[in-house]
mmCIF file of C-alpha atoms in Angstrom:
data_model
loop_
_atom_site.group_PDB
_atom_site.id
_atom_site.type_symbol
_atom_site.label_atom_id
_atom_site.label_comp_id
_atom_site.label_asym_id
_atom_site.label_seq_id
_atom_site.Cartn_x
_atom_site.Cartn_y
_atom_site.Cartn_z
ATOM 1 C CA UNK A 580 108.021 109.307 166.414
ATOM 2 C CA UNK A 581 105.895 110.206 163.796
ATOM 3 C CA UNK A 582 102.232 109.054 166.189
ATOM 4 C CA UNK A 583 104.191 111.291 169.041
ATOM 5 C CA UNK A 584 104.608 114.254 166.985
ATOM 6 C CA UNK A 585 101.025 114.091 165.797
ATOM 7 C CA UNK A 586 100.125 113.633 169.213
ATOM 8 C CA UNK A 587 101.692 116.474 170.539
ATOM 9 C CA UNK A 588 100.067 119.128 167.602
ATOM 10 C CA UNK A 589 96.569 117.628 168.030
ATOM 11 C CA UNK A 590 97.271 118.601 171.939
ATOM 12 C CA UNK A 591 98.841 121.947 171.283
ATOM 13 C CA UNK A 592 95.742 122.548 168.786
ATOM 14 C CA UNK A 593 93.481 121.953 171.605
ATOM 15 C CA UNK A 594 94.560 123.958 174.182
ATOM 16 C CA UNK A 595 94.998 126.727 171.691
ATOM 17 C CA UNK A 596 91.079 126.466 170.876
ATOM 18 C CA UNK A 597 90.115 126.104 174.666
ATOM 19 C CA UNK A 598 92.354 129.458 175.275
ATOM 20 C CA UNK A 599 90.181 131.190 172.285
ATOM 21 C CA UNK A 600 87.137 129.971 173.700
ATOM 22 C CA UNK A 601 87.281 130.931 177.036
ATOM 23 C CA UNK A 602 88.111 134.563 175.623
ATOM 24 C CA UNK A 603 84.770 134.919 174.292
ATOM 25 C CA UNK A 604 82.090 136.307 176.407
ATOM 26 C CA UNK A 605 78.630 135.194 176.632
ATOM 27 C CA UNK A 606 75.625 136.686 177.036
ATOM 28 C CA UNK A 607 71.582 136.142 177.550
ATOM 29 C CA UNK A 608 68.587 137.671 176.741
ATOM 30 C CA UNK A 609 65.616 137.473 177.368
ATOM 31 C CA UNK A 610 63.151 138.695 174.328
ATOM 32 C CA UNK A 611 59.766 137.723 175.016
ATOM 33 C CA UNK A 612 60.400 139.896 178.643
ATOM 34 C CA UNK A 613 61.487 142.772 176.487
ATOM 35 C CA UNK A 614 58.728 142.581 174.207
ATOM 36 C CA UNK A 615 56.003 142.659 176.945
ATOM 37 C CA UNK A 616 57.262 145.833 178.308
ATOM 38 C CA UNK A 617 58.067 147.766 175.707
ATOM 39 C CA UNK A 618 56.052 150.928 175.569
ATOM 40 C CA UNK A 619 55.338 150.581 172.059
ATOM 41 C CA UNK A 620 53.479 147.432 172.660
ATOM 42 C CA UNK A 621 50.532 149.141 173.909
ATOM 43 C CA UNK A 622 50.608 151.608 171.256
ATOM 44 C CA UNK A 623 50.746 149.008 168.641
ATOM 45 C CA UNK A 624 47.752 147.122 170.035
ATOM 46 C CA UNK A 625 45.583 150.131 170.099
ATOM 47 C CA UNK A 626 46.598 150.755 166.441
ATOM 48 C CA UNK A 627 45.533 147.333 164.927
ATOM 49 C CA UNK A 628 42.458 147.495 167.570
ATOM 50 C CA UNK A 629 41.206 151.037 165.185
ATOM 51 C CA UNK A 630 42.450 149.657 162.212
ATOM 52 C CA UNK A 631 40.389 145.916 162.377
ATOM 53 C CA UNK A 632 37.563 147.476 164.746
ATOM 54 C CA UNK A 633 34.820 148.140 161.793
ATOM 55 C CA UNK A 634 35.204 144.893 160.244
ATOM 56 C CA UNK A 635 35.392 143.057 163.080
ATOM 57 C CA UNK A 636 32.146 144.690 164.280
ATOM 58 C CA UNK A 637 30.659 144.186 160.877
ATOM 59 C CA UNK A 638 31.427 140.475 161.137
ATOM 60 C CA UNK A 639 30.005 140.227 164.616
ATOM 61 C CA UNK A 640 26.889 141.420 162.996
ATOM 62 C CA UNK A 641 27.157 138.946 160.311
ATOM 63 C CA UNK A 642 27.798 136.268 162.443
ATOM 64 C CA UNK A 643 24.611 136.087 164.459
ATOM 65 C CA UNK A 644 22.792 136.020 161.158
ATOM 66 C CA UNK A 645 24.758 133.154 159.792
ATOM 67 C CA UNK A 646 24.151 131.134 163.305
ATOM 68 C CA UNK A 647 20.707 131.888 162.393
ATOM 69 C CA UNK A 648 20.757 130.457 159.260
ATOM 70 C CA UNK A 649 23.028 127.648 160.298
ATOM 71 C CA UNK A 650 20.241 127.122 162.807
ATOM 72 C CA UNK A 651 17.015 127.139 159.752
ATOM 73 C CA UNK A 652 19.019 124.886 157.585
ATOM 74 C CA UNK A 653 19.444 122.224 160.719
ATOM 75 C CA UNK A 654 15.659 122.519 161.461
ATOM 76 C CA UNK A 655 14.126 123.154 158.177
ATOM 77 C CA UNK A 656 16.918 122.019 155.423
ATOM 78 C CA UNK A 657 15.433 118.917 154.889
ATOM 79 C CA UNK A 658 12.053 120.604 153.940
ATOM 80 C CA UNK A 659 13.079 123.448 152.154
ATOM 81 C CA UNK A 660 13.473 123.890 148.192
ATOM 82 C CA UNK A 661 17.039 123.275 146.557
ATOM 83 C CA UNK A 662 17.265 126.815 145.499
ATOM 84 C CA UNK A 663 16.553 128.263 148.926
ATOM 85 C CA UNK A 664 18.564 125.552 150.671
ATOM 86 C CA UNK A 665 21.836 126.455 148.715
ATOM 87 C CA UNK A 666 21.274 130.263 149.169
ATOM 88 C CA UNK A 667 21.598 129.405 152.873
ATOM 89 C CA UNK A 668 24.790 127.550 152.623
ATOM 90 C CA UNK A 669 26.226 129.644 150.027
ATOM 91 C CA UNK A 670 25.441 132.121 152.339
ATOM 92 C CA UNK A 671 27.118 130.673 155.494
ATOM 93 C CA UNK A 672 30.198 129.737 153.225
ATOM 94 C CA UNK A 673 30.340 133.565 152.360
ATOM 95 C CA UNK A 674 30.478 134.538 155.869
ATOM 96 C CA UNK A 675 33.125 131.727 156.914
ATOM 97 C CA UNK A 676 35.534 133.002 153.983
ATOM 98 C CA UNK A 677 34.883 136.370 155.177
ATOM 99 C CA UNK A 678 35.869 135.235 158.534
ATOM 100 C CA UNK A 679 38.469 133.294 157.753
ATOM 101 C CA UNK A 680 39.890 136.252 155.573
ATOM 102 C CA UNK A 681 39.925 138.720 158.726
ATOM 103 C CA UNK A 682 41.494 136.393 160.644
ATOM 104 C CA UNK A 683 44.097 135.758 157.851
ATOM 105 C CA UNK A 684 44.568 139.694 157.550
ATOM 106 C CA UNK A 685 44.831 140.604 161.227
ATOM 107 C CA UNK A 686 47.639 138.455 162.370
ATOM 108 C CA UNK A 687 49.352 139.162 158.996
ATOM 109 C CA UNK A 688 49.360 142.957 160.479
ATOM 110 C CA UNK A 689 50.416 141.279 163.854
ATOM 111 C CA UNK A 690 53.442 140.047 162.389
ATOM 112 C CA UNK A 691 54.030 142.658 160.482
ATOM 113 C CA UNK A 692 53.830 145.164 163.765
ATOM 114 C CA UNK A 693 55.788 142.273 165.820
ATOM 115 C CA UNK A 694 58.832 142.172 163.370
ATOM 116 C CA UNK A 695 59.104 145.892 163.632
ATOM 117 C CA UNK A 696 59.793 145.312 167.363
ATOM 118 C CA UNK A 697 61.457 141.982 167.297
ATOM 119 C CA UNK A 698 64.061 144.316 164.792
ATOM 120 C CA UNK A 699 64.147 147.190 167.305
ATOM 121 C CA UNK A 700 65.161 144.835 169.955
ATOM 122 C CA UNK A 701 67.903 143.273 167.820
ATOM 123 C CA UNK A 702 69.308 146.411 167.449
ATOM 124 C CA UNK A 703 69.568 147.248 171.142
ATOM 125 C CA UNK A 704 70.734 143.795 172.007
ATOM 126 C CA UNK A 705 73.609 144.379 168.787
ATOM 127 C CA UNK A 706 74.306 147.733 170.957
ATOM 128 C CA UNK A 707 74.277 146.321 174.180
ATOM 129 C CA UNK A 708 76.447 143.655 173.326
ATOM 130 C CA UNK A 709 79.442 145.539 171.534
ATOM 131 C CA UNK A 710 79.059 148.021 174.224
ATOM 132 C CA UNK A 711 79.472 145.442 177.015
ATOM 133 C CA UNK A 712 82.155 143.361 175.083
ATOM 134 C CA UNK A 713 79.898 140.310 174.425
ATOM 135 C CA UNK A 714 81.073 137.976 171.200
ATOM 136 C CA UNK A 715 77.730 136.000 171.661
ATOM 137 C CA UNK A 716 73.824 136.899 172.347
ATOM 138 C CA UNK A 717 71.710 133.752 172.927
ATOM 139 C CA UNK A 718 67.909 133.847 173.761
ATOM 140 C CA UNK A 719 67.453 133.518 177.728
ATOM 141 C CA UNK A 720 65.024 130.641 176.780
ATOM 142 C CA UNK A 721 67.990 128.481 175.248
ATOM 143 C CA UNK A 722 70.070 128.625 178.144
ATOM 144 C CA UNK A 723 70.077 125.597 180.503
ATOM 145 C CA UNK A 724 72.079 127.669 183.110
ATOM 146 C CA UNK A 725 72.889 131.336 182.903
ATOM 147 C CA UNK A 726 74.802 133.323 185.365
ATOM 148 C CA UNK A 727 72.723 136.291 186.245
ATOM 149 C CA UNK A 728 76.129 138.535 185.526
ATOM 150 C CA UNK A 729 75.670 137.450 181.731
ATOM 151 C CA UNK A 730 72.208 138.517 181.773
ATOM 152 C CA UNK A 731 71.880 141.415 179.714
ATOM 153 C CA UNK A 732 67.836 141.944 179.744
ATOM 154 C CA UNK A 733 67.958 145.324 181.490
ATOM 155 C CA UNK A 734 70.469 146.808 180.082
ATOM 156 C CA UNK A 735 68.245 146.130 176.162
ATOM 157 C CA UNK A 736 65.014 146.746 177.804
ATOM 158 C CA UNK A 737 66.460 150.346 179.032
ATOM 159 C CA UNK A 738 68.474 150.853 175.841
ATOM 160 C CA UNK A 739 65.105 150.033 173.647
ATOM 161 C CA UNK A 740 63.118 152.898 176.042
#
């Protein structure tokens, strides 16, 4: 009696879950679409383009001299004095940390620029979705199958415009 009864709850807890389940609605998005046509895209490109264009033409500059020097220390390193031969490569080391540090700095402002958007788009999604009704948002990219009723792209991409 005692199996039966347990039985019977473990059943009754079931179907209650299924019921609360199937009461949620799901929805998709699809970010990376969002992202790429968001009008402020543009606008953010063109302001890390001004803000990294001097160095990065500085360094282009740089960089032909230190392939020329990379280029005298292959042909002539062997032959040239200590003191001169580490000037070189202290030299080329310079430029590579230099390089390595614009690098380092520009997609550190990338991120920083992308987050502001990425946050932007969470917020219209969070709007869209309480709007609409929806108890879950998953990423269009995580779906194996998604109903194109549940897709909610144009409805963020308009409420982000």
């Amino acid at each position: 009696m005692k199996k039966w009864l347990c039985a019977a709850g473990l059943g009754l807890a079931m179907v209650a879950s299924a019921g609360v389940q199937a009461a949620d609605k799901v929805a998709v998005v699809d970010v990376m679409s969002i992202l790429q046509k968001m009008p402020e895209r543009d606008a953010v490109a063109k302001k890390l383009e001004s803000e990294f264009k001097s160095r990065a033409t500085a360094l282009q500059t740089e960089e032909k001299a230190a392939q020329d020097k990379v280029k005298k220390l292959q042909t002539s390193g062997g032959s040239m004095k200590p003191a001169d031969r580490t000037k070189l490569e202290n030299d080329i080391k310079d430029f590579q940390q230099k390089a390595a540090a614009f690098t380092q700095d520009s997609r550190r402002r990338e991120a920083e620029e992308m987050n502001k958007l990425v946050a932007k788009v969470q917020d219209a999604v969070k709007t869209v979705a309480e709007k609409e009704g929806y108890s879950v948002v998953v990423k269009a990219d995580a779906a194996f199958y998604v109903n194109a009723d549940s897709n909610i792209t144009e409805k963020v991409l308009a409420q982000v415009k």
